[in-house]
Amino acid sequence: MKWVGLIAVIFTGGLLLSAMDDFPNWGDAHSPANASPVSQYYIEKTIEDSGVPNMVTAVLADYRGYDTMFETVVVLIAGIAIMAILRVMNGVPGGARPSPAHEIGDQHDIIIGTTCRLLIPVLQLFALYVIAHGHHSPGGGFQGGVILGASFILTAIAKGLDPALERLPEKRYVKLAFVGVVIYSGFGVACLLLGENFLDYGVLQVLLPTIDAAEARSHSMLGVEVGVAFTVSAIMFAIYANLASKGELEGGL
Amino acid sequence: MIWQFDIIILIFLVITAVISLRVKDLLAASMVFGTYSFLICLLWAGMGAVDVAFTEATVGAGISAVILIATVYNTRRDSSD
Amino acid sequence: MSEITSQYLIDHFNFWVAVVLMMIGLYAMITKNNLIKKLIGMSIFQTAIILFYVSAGVKEGATIPILEHHVAETEQVEAGEHAEGHSTTKASSSHEVHAINPDDYSNPLPHVLMLTAIVVGVATLGVALAVSQVIYKNYGTLEEDEILAKIKAAENDG
């Protein structure tokens, strides 16, 4: 098996490496990928169309809004799949294992507890900043959502899974994950109801407190980023909580 | 992008990838994989892809390493290869 | 090292390393016996593809794809006061199109595609780890050959 794998890998790698010579040079501003009219349009027209300085956020949430919406749905489905695979309800044989780590987690370590109590609010505030400031600086719904989810994971690691689940119970994070997708698609449906294409935010200027279509696009981008952040943060915590406790949602790492 | 940094980080990337696949202790493999993610995050920050670097720093170096360690904790730590 | 070879190295090294990392990941996925090792190989394969895409979007001497703030502010200053910003904004923005040169900013399109790919990648990694935990619960091992032997033994019994 090893030899077959090695031969296949060397053959494929050799083919790819020999093709690499035909590639445009690294950093070439006029390579086909960089000179394509689509990329040039994004760079030139973003500020005019939506007034958002961060082109990546503008392309993510506006020009390619369908893509991002269904990526969010993929994350939601992955979270549901993990719960479907792992989650065991109470009273199932094999559950209620008194793990040694659980006892260690019960001893209150004063250094870790104090550090986390100081760190977690700052972390969550930073996550909100990253979400809200995503169109002016690096950041956005995905990054901010992951940081928000990571703050709950930090609670779970430092104090045990049960205190973390008290703050964000299973019912609540499942609801949050769905609310995120509903917010995102709600913006699309609102555009449809106002007589435009799905996710064409310009028409939302009659609903939002804005002066023109470009500003409406900017505000709608913030709205869909908030939706993305809801789903991503809830699902990241769901993945950790289920994987760390074998789906029992108690004890665990 | 300063190309000297680029080349040094790329060499380190290959080294960490090989180590994380060669080491027999799965906990160590997960930690080295976190290092790999962090190095590739540096590489992207250098190449001007700041949003990708930010995502990789939070997701790759943060969440993936943690969920790998959670799985190793719930299964076995040693591996045959 | 002469000028020409070092220039050749700079031009192609990123793509070579992307291929090498891809092949390391592929080799691990084919030959490793442990399921967690296979998943680490899969993640390395994935980052190699992302590295390839991001390398294709780099421009020499270009900055990050975020417009400088004073560019956006000039527009507002030229547009005048808040209330009457409407008609003048269009005039000033047509003036501004000439100010933005696409060669000054790296290509944002590969960044967007890869940003979502990373987040979806960690979600699929989570699903794979969940499946491997269930396999461990049912077979008591994560080694591929032992799992196959147990499946074969169970088939022979039944």
Short mmCIF file of C-alpha atoms in Angstrom, two decimals:
data_model
loop_
_atom_site.label_atom_id
_atom_site.label_comp_id
_atom_site.label_asym_id
_atom_site.label_seq_id
_atom_site.Cartn_x
_atom_site.Cartn_y
_atom_site.Cartn_z
CA MET A 1 0.00 0.00 0.00
CA LYS A 2 2.82 2.40 0.88
CA TRP A 3 4.57 1.81 -2.42
CA VAL A 4 1.41 2.28 -4.44
CA GLY A 5 0.71 5.53 -2.60
CA LEU A 6 4.27 6.76 -3.01
CA ILE A 7 4.29 6.04 -6.75
CA ALA A 8 0.91 7.73 -7.24
CA VAL A 9 2.01 10.80 -5.24
CA ILE A 10 5.36 11.13 -7.06
CA PHE A 11 3.64 10.75 -10.44
CA THR A 12 0.94 13.35 -9.65
CA GLY A 13 3.42 15.72 -8.03
CA GLY A 14 5.77 15.45 -10.99
CA LEU A 15 2.98 16.26 -13.41
CA LEU A 16 1.87 19.27 -11.36
CA LEU A 17 5.44 20.53 -10.90
CA SER A 18 6.12 20.29 -14.63
CA ALA A 19 2.93 22.29 -15.26
CA MET A 20 4.05 24.96 -12.78
CA ASP A 21 6.65 26.28 -15.23
CA ASP A 22 3.87 27.53 -17.48
CA PHE A 23 2.36 29.49 -14.62
CA PRO A 24 2.60 33.29 -14.52
CA ASN A 25 5.33 34.56 -12.21
CA TRP A 26 4.52 35.07 -8.55
CA GLY A 27 3.58 38.70 -7.95
CA ASP A 28 2.90 39.46 -11.61
CA ALA A 29 0.26 42.21 -11.68
CA HIS A 30 -0.73 41.35 -15.26
CA SER A 31 -1.24 37.61 -14.90
CA PRO A 32 -4.62 36.36 -16.20
CA ALA A 33 -6.01 36.03 -12.68
CA ASN A 34 -5.10 39.59 -11.73
CA ALA A 35 -5.90 41.23 -15.06
CA SER A 36 -9.38 39.73 -15.32
CA PRO A 37 -12.11 42.37 -15.68
CA VAL A 38 -14.02 40.96 -12.69
CA SER A 39 -11.23 41.61 -10.19
CA GLN A 40 -10.52 45.01 -11.69
CA TYR A 41 -14.19 45.92 -11.44
CA TYR A 42 -14.26 44.97 -7.75
CA ILE A 43 -11.21 47.08 -7.00
CA GLU A 44 -12.32 50.13 -8.95
CA LYS A 45 -16.05 50.26 -8.23
CA THR A 46 -16.41 49.05 -4.63
CA ILE A 47 -16.23 52.51 -3.07
CA GLU A 48 -18.59 53.92 -5.68
CA ASP A 49 -21.16 51.13 -5.42
CA SER A 50 -21.28 50.69 -1.67
CA GLY A 51 -18.90 53.10 0.05
CA VAL A 52 -17.12 50.23 1.82
CA PRO A 53 -13.31 50.57 1.95
CA ASN A 54 -12.66 46.86 2.61
CA MET A 55 -13.08 45.21 -0.79
CA VAL A 56 -13.02 41.71 0.65
CA THR A 57 -16.08 42.39 2.81
CA ALA A 58 -17.85 44.11 -0.09
CA VAL A 59 -17.29 41.18 -2.42
CA LEU A 60 -18.14 38.68 0.33
CA ALA A 61 -21.40 40.22 1.48
CA ASP A 62 -22.64 42.06 -1.58
CA TYR A 63 -21.29 41.01 -4.98
CA ARG A 64 -21.07 37.35 -4.05
CA GLY A 65 -23.86 37.32 -1.47
CA TYR A 66 -25.37 34.03 -2.65
CA ASP A 67 -22.05 32.27 -2.15
CA THR A 68 -21.68 33.50 1.42
CA MET A 69 -25.30 32.77 2.27
CA PHE A 70 -24.99 29.13 1.28
CA GLU A 71 -21.59 28.82 2.95
CA THR A 72 -23.37 29.88 6.14
CA VAL A 73 -26.00 27.21 5.48
CA VAL A 74 -23.19 24.66 5.00
CA VAL A 75 -21.76 25.59 8.41
CA LEU A 76 -25.25 25.23 9.93
CA ILE A 77 -25.75 21.82 8.30
CA ALA A 78 -22.33 20.66 9.52
CA GLY A 79 -23.31 21.62 13.06
CA ILE A 80 -26.62 19.76 12.76
CA ALA A 81 -24.79 16.73 11.35
CA ILE A 82 -22.40 16.67 14.31
CA MET A 83 -25.31 16.77 16.74
CA ALA A 84 -27.08 14.03 14.77
CA ILE A 85 -23.97 11.83 14.80
CA LEU A 86 -22.75 12.32 18.35
CA ARG A 87 -25.53 13.62 20.58
CA VAL A 88 -26.76 11.03 23.08
CA MET A 89 -29.68 11.85 25.34
CA ASN A 90 -29.51 11.13 29.05
CA GLY A 91 -30.17 7.57 30.21
CA VAL A 92 -28.47 5.92 27.24
CA PRO A 93 -26.08 3.08 28.22
CA GLY A 94 -22.46 4.13 28.05
CA GLY A 95 -23.23 7.56 29.42
CA ALA A 96 -22.53 9.01 32.87
CA ARG A 97 -18.84 8.15 32.85
CA PRO A 98 -17.10 9.77 35.82
CA SER A 99 -14.04 11.05 33.98
CA PRO A 100 -10.92 12.09 35.90
CA ALA A 101 -10.79 15.39 34.01
CA HIS A 102 -14.20 16.28 35.39
CA GLU A 103 -12.86 16.08 38.94
CA ILE A 104 -9.85 18.17 38.03
CA GLY A 105 -12.17 20.75 36.48
CA ASP A 106 -14.15 20.92 39.71
CA GLN A 107 -11.16 22.10 41.69
CA HIS A 108 -11.27 25.84 41.32
CA ASP A 109 -7.91 26.93 40.02
CA ILE A 110 -7.69 30.54 41.14
CA ILE A 111 -5.12 31.62 38.51
CA ILE A 112 -7.02 30.21 35.54
CA GLY A 113 -10.38 31.38 36.92
CA THR A 114 -9.24 34.96 37.50
CA THR A 115 -7.42 35.19 34.18
CA CYS A 116 -10.47 33.99 32.28
CA ARG A 117 -12.79 36.29 34.20
CA LEU A 118 -10.65 39.22 33.08
CA LEU A 119 -10.00 37.95 29.57
CA ILE A 120 -13.39 36.75 28.38
CA PRO A 121 -15.26 40.11 28.44
CA VAL A 122 -12.42 41.74 26.52
CA LEU A 123 -12.48 38.87 24.02
CA GLN A 124 -16.22 39.21 23.48
CA LEU A 125 -16.00 42.99 23.13
CA PHE A 126 -13.24 42.53 20.56
CA ALA A 127 -15.42 40.02 18.69
CA LEU A 128 -18.24 42.56 18.50
CA TYR A 129 -15.77 45.19 17.27
CA VAL A 130 -14.51 42.83 14.57
CA ILE A 131 -18.07 42.15 13.40
CA ALA A 132 -19.16 45.79 13.46
CA HIS A 133 -15.97 47.23 11.95
CA GLY A 134 -15.61 44.53 9.30
CA HIS A 135 -16.12 46.84 6.36
CA HIS A 136 -13.45 49.33 7.36
CA SER A 137 -10.72 47.01 8.62
CA PRO A 138 -9.89 43.29 8.37
CA GLY A 139 -12.66 41.28 9.92
CA GLY A 140 -16.31 40.51 9.45
CA GLY A 141 -18.94 37.99 10.39
CA PHE A 142 -16.84 34.85 10.03
CA GLN A 143 -13.87 36.06 12.07
CA GLY A 144 -15.93 37.82 14.73
CA GLY A 145 -18.26 34.84 15.01
CA VAL A 146 -15.37 32.46 15.52
CA ILE A 147 -13.85 34.72 18.21
CA LEU A 148 -17.23 34.93 19.97
CA GLY A 149 -17.54 31.14 19.84
CA ALA A 150 -13.95 30.79 21.07
CA SER A 151 -14.73 32.91 24.14
CA PHE A 152 -17.37 30.35 25.16
CA ILE A 153 -14.93 27.53 24.40
CA LEU A 154 -12.41 29.25 26.69
CA THR A 155 -15.04 29.29 29.44
CA ALA A 156 -15.61 25.59 28.85
CA ILE A 157 -11.90 24.77 28.99
CA ALA A 158 -11.18 26.88 32.07
CA LYS A 159 -14.24 26.19 34.24
CA GLY A 160 -15.63 22.96 32.78
CA LEU A 161 -18.33 22.42 30.21
CA ASP A 162 -21.26 22.80 32.61
CA PRO A 163 -20.69 26.50 33.50
CA ALA A 164 -20.28 27.26 29.80
CA LEU A 165 -23.53 25.45 29.00
CA GLU A 166 -25.28 27.43 31.74
CA ARG A 167 -24.38 30.60 29.85
CA LEU A 168 -25.21 29.21 26.41
CA PRO A 169 -27.52 26.17 26.74
CA GLU A 170 -28.11 23.75 23.91
CA LYS A 171 -31.58 25.05 23.08
CA ARG A 172 -30.28 28.60 22.86
CA TYR A 173 -27.31 27.91 20.58
CA VAL A 174 -29.40 25.84 18.19
CA LYS A 175 -31.90 28.71 18.00
CA LEU A 176 -29.08 31.25 17.51
CA ALA A 177 -27.65 29.24 14.62
CA PHE A 178 -30.98 29.24 12.82
CA VAL A 179 -31.65 32.91 13.61
CA GLY A 180 -28.40 33.80 11.84
CA VAL A 181 -29.46 32.14 8.59
CA VAL A 182 -32.94 33.69 8.91
CA ILE A 183 -31.39 37.18 9.30
CA TYR A 184 -29.27 36.66 6.21
CA SER A 185 -32.05 35.32 4.01
CA GLY A 186 -34.42 37.88 5.52
CA PHE A 187 -32.38 40.65 3.93
CA GLY A 188 -32.69 38.83 0.60
CA VAL A 189 -36.44 38.35 0.96
CA ALA A 190 -36.87 42.02 1.93
CA CYS A 191 -35.21 42.97 -1.36
CA LEU A 192 -37.55 40.59 -3.21
CA LEU A 193 -40.62 42.13 -1.54
CA LEU A 194 -39.51 45.60 -2.58
CA GLY A 195 -39.39 44.49 -6.20
CA GLU A 196 -35.67 43.88 -6.75
CA ASN A 197 -33.51 40.77 -7.13
CA PHE A 198 -32.69 38.56 -4.14
CA LEU A 199 -29.88 40.14 -2.05
CA ASP A 200 -29.76 43.30 -4.17
CA TYR A 201 -29.51 45.61 -1.17
CA GLY A 202 -29.70 48.97 -2.95
CA VAL A 203 -33.49 48.98 -2.78
CA LEU A 204 -33.45 48.76 1.02
CA GLN A 205 -32.81 52.50 1.29
CA VAL A 206 -36.53 53.01 1.92
CA LEU A 207 -36.35 50.82 5.05
CA LEU A 208 -32.98 51.85 6.47
CA PRO A 209 -32.07 55.33 7.74
CA THR A 210 -29.83 56.12 4.79
CA ILE A 211 -29.48 58.85 2.20
CA ASP A 212 -28.76 56.81 -0.93
CA ALA A 213 -28.47 53.29 -2.33
CA ALA A 214 -24.73 53.00 -1.68
CA GLU A 215 -25.18 53.66 2.02
CA ALA A 216 -28.07 51.18 2.12
CA ARG A 217 -25.71 48.56 0.71
CA SER A 218 -23.14 49.37 3.39
CA HIS A 219 -25.70 49.02 6.19
CA SER A 220 -27.17 45.83 4.74
CA MET A 221 -23.69 44.31 4.64
CA LEU A 222 -23.40 44.94 8.39
CA GLY A 223 -26.79 43.23 8.81
CA VAL A 224 -25.85 40.08 6.95
CA GLU A 225 -22.47 39.96 8.73
CA VAL A 226 -24.35 39.93 12.04
CA GLY A 227 -26.39 36.99 10.72
CA VAL A 228 -23.22 35.13 9.70
CA ALA A 229 -21.68 35.83 13.11
CA PHE A 230 -24.71 34.38 14.94
CA THR A 231 -24.58 31.13 13.00
CA VAL A 232 -20.80 30.72 13.07
CA SER A 233 -20.39 31.44 16.79
CA ALA A 234 -23.22 29.11 17.78
CA ILE A 235 -22.00 26.28 15.56
CA MET A 236 -18.36 26.60 16.68
CA PHE A 237 -19.43 26.22 20.30
CA ALA A 238 -21.76 23.35 19.35
CA ILE A 239 -18.92 21.51 17.60
CA TYR A 240 -16.64 21.87 20.61
CA ALA A 241 -19.30 20.97 23.20
CA ASN A 242 -20.32 17.81 21.36
CA LEU A 243 -16.81 16.66 20.48
CA ALA A 244 -15.34 17.29 23.95
CA SER A 245 -18.07 15.39 25.82
CA LYS A 246 -18.83 12.60 23.29
CA GLY A 247 -22.22 14.15 22.76
CA GLU A 248 -23.30 13.91 26.41
CA LEU A 249 -22.86 17.65 27.05
CA GLU A 250 -21.57 17.05 30.57
CA GLY A 251 -18.11 16.54 31.99
CA GLY A 252 -15.78 16.50 29.04
CA LEU A 253 -12.39 18.05 28.46
CA MET B 1 5.96 40.96 0.45
CA ILE B 2 9.58 40.50 1.37
CA TRP B 3 10.54 37.36 -0.52
CA GLN B 4 13.21 36.24 1.98
CA PHE B 5 10.56 35.91 4.70
CA ASP B 6 8.30 34.17 2.24
CA ILE B 7 10.87 31.49 1.47
CA ILE B 8 11.86 30.95 5.12
CA ILE B 9 8.23 30.53 6.19
CA LEU B 10 7.52 28.16 3.30
CA ILE B 11 10.44 25.94 4.33
CA PHE B 12 9.21 25.91 7.92
CA LEU B 13 5.73 25.01 6.64
CA VAL B 14 7.00 21.88 4.92
CA ILE B 15 8.99 20.93 8.05
CA THR B 16 6.01 21.32 10.40
CA ALA B 17 3.73 19.44 7.98
CA VAL B 18 6.14 16.50 7.89
CA ILE B 19 6.61 16.54 11.69
CA SER B 20 2.88 16.60 12.39
CA LEU B 21 2.43 13.55 10.16
CA ARG B 22 5.53 11.65 11.38
CA VAL B 23 5.13 12.01 15.15
CA LYS B 24 3.44 9.04 16.83
CA ASP B 25 1.84 10.95 19.69
CA LEU B 26 -1.46 12.35 18.41
CA LEU B 27 -1.56 15.17 20.99
CA ALA B 28 1.84 16.36 19.75
CA ALA B 29 0.63 16.02 16.15
CA SER B 30 -2.35 18.26 16.94
CA MET B 31 -0.13 20.87 18.56
CA VAL B 32 2.32 20.86 15.64
CA PHE B 33 -0.65 21.21 13.31
CA GLY B 34 -1.64 24.33 15.25
CA THR B 35 1.89 25.66 14.66
CA TYR B 36 1.51 24.89 10.97
CA SER B 37 -1.73 26.90 10.84
CA PHE B 38 -0.08 29.81 12.61
CA LEU B 39 2.85 29.82 10.18
CA ILE B 40 0.54 29.80 7.18
CA CYS B 41 -1.39 32.67 8.78
CA LEU B 42 1.87 34.67 8.93
CA LEU B 43 2.49 33.85 5.28
CA TRP B 44 -0.90 35.18 4.24
CA ALA B 45 -0.54 38.32 6.31
CA GLY B 46 2.73 38.88 4.46
CA MET B 47 1.13 38.31 1.08
CA GLY B 48 -1.47 41.00 1.74
CA ALA B 49 -4.43 38.67 2.34
CA VAL B 50 -5.23 40.13 5.76
CA ASP B 51 -8.79 38.83 5.97
CA VAL B 52 -7.68 35.30 5.11
CA ALA B 53 -4.89 35.56 7.67
CA PHE B 54 -7.35 36.72 10.34
CA THR B 55 -9.69 33.84 9.58
CA GLU B 56 -6.86 31.32 9.63
CA ALA B 57 -5.54 32.69 12.94
CA THR B 58 -8.93 32.29 14.61
CA VAL B 59 -10.12 29.11 12.88
CA GLY B 60 -6.99 27.15 11.99
CA ALA B 61 -4.75 27.90 14.94
CA GLY B 62 -7.65 28.19 17.41
CA ILE B 63 -10.67 26.01 16.76
CA SER B 64 -9.16 23.17 14.66
CA ALA B 65 -6.39 22.50 17.16
CA VAL B 66 -8.89 22.53 20.04
CA ILE B 67 -11.35 20.13 18.40
CA LEU B 68 -8.50 17.80 17.36
CA ILE B 69 -7.29 17.74 20.97
CA ALA B 70 -10.86 17.14 22.19
CA THR B 71 -11.12 14.11 19.92
CA VAL B 72 -7.71 12.79 20.96
CA TYR B 73 -8.78 13.17 24.62
CA ASN B 74 -11.92 11.13 23.99
CA THR B 75 -10.16 8.42 21.95
CA ARG B 76 -6.54 7.22 22.06
CA ARG B 77 -3.39 9.27 22.23
CA ASP B 78 -0.96 6.88 20.54
CA SER B 79 -0.93 5.98 16.89
CA SER B 80 0.78 3.17 15.00
CA ASP B 81 2.37 5.41 12.37
CA MET C 1 23.51 32.12 -6.81
CA SER C 2 23.26 34.24 -9.91
CA GLU C 3 20.62 36.88 -10.50
CA ILE C 4 18.65 34.82 -12.98
CA THR C 5 18.35 31.68 -10.85
CA SER C 6 17.32 33.64 -7.75
CA GLN C 7 14.70 35.51 -9.77
CA TYR C 8 13.47 32.16 -11.13
CA LEU C 9 13.28 30.82 -7.58
CA ILE C 10 11.24 33.80 -6.35
CA ASP C 11 8.87 33.53 -9.29
CA HIS C 12 8.02 29.89 -8.77
CA PHE C 13 8.84 28.89 -5.18
CA ASN C 14 5.33 29.53 -3.80
CA PHE C 15 3.70 27.26 -6.37
CA TRP C 16 6.31 24.54 -5.85
CA VAL C 17 5.71 24.52 -2.11
CA ALA C 18 1.95 24.44 -2.70
CA VAL C 19 2.41 21.30 -4.80
CA VAL C 20 4.79 19.75 -2.27
CA LEU C 21 2.37 20.37 0.61
CA MET C 22 -0.51 19.03 -1.48
CA MET C 23 1.43 15.85 -2.16
CA ILE C 24 2.39 15.48 1.54
CA GLY C 25 -1.30 15.69 2.41
CA LEU C 26 -2.30 13.28 -0.35
CA TYR C 27 0.37 10.77 0.70
CA ALA C 28 -0.84 10.95 4.30
CA MET C 29 -4.44 10.43 3.22
CA ILE C 30 -3.50 7.36 1.17
CA THR C 31 -0.99 5.57 3.37
CA LYS C 32 -1.52 6.58 7.01
CA ASN C 33 -3.18 3.94 9.11
CA ASN C 34 -4.59 6.20 11.82
CA LEU C 35 -7.81 8.07 11.05
CA ILE C 36 -6.75 11.26 12.91
CA LYS C 37 -3.52 11.31 10.88
CA LYS C 38 -5.58 11.00 7.72
CA LEU C 39 -7.64 14.01 8.81
CA ILE C 40 -4.52 16.08 9.52
CA GLY C 41 -3.35 15.12 6.02
CA MET C 42 -6.69 16.29 4.63
CA SER C 43 -6.32 19.65 6.37
CA ILE C 44 -2.79 20.07 4.99
CA PHE C 45 -4.10 19.29 1.49
CA GLN C 46 -6.78 21.94 1.97
CA THR C 47 -4.35 24.65 3.13
CA ALA C 48 -2.10 23.82 0.18
CA ILE C 49 -4.94 24.60 -2.22
CA ILE C 50 -5.68 27.83 -0.35
CA LEU C 51 -1.99 28.74 -0.53
CA PHE C 52 -2.10 28.18 -4.29
CA TYR C 53 -5.10 30.48 -4.75
CA VAL C 54 -3.77 33.26 -2.54
CA SER C 55 -0.38 33.09 -4.29
CA ALA C 56 -2.15 33.57 -7.62
CA GLY C 57 -3.71 36.81 -6.35
CA VAL C 58 -0.47 38.49 -5.19
CA LYS C 59 0.74 41.59 -7.03
CA GLU C 60 4.28 42.84 -6.70
CA GLY C 61 4.37 46.12 -4.79
CA ALA C 62 0.62 46.14 -4.14
CA THR C 63 -0.97 46.84 -0.78
CA ILE C 64 -3.77 45.03 1.07
CA PRO C 65 -7.21 45.18 -0.58
CA ILE C 66 -8.55 47.84 1.79
CA LEU C 67 -8.84 51.36 0.44
CA GLU C 68 -7.02 53.95 2.45
CA HIS C 69 -9.33 55.98 4.61
CA HIS C 70 -8.33 59.34 3.24
CA VAL C 71 -9.52 58.23 -0.19
CA ALA C 72 -12.98 57.68 1.24
CA GLU C 73 -12.83 60.86 3.28
CA THR C 74 -11.81 63.02 0.31
CA GLU C 75 -15.04 61.95 -1.30
CA GLN C 76 -17.03 63.14 1.68
CA VAL C 77 -15.19 66.43 1.89
CA GLU C 78 -15.73 67.06 -1.79
CA ALA C 79 -19.37 66.12 -1.43
CA GLY C 80 -19.80 69.01 0.94
CA GLU C 81 -22.08 69.02 3.97
CA HIS C 82 -24.21 66.11 5.11
CA ALA C 83 -27.54 67.36 3.88
CA GLU C 84 -26.70 68.15 0.28
CA GLY C 85 -24.44 65.17 -0.33
CA HIS C 86 -26.73 63.63 -2.92
CA SER C 87 -25.93 65.11 -6.30
CA THR C 88 -22.34 66.09 -5.63
CA THR C 89 -21.34 62.54 -4.54
CA LYS C 90 -21.79 61.25 -8.07
CA ALA C 91 -19.69 64.04 -9.56
CA SER C 92 -16.81 63.51 -7.13
CA SER C 93 -16.89 59.70 -7.40
CA SER C 94 -16.51 59.80 -11.18
CA HIS C 95 -13.50 61.99 -10.53
CA GLU C 96 -12.22 59.42 -8.06
CA VAL C 97 -12.30 56.41 -10.42
CA HIS C 98 -9.09 57.70 -11.91
CA ALA C 99 -7.49 57.75 -8.46
CA ILE C 100 -7.88 53.99 -7.89
CA ASN C 101 -5.36 51.99 -9.86
CA PRO C 102 -6.08 48.21 -9.79
CA ASP C 103 -2.35 47.46 -9.78
CA ASP C 104 -2.01 49.12 -6.37
CA TYR C 105 -4.26 46.63 -4.55
CA SER C 106 -3.89 42.86 -4.43
CA ASN C 107 -6.66 40.83 -6.00
CA PRO C 108 -9.59 40.55 -3.53
CA LEU C 109 -11.43 37.74 -5.34
CA PRO C 110 -9.21 34.76 -4.28
CA HIS C 111 -9.24 36.09 -0.70
CA VAL C 112 -13.04 36.00 -0.56
CA LEU C 113 -13.28 32.51 -2.02
CA MET C 114 -10.65 31.16 0.37
CA LEU C 115 -12.01 32.93 3.45
CA THR C 116 -15.28 31.01 3.25
CA ALA C 117 -13.39 27.82 2.34
CA ILE C 118 -11.44 27.96 5.63
CA VAL C 119 -14.59 28.25 7.78
CA VAL C 120 -16.39 25.51 5.87
CA GLY C 121 -13.19 23.44 6.15
CA VAL C 122 -13.23 23.54 9.94
CA ALA C 123 -16.94 22.61 9.95
CA THR C 124 -16.28 19.56 7.77
CA LEU C 125 -13.25 18.68 9.95
CA GLY C 126 -15.65 18.72 12.90
CA VAL C 127 -18.02 16.32 11.14
CA ALA C 128 -15.11 14.00 10.30
CA LEU C 129 -13.91 14.03 13.91
CA ALA C 130 -17.45 13.26 15.11
CA VAL C 131 -17.58 10.26 12.77
CA SER C 132 -14.21 9.04 14.03
CA GLN C 133 -15.40 9.32 17.65
CA VAL C 134 -18.40 7.13 16.79
CA ILE C 135 -16.05 4.65 15.06
CA TYR C 136 -13.90 4.56 18.21
CA LYS C 137 -16.99 3.95 20.34
CA ASN C 138 -18.08 1.01 18.19
CA TYR C 139 -14.72 -0.62 17.38
CA GLY C 140 -12.47 0.55 20.21
CA THR C 141 -9.70 1.64 17.84
CA LEU C 142 -8.84 4.26 15.23
CA GLU C 143 -6.38 2.12 13.23
CA GLU C 144 -7.68 1.35 9.79
CA ASP C 145 -6.37 -2.24 9.54
CA GLU C 146 -7.78 -3.22 12.97
CA ILE C 147 -11.19 -1.78 12.05
CA LEU C 148 -11.18 -3.71 8.77
CA ALA C 149 -10.15 -6.93 10.58
CA LYS C 150 -13.00 -6.49 13.08
CA ILE C 151 -15.52 -5.87 10.30
CA LYS C 152 -14.29 -9.00 8.49
CA ALA C 153 -14.46 -11.10 11.66
CA ALA C 154 -18.01 -9.88 12.32
CA GLU C 155 -19.01 -10.82 8.76
CA ASN C 156 -17.52 -14.30 9.12
CA ASP C 157 -19.40 -14.84 12.38
CA GLY C 158 -22.68 -13.70 10.92
#
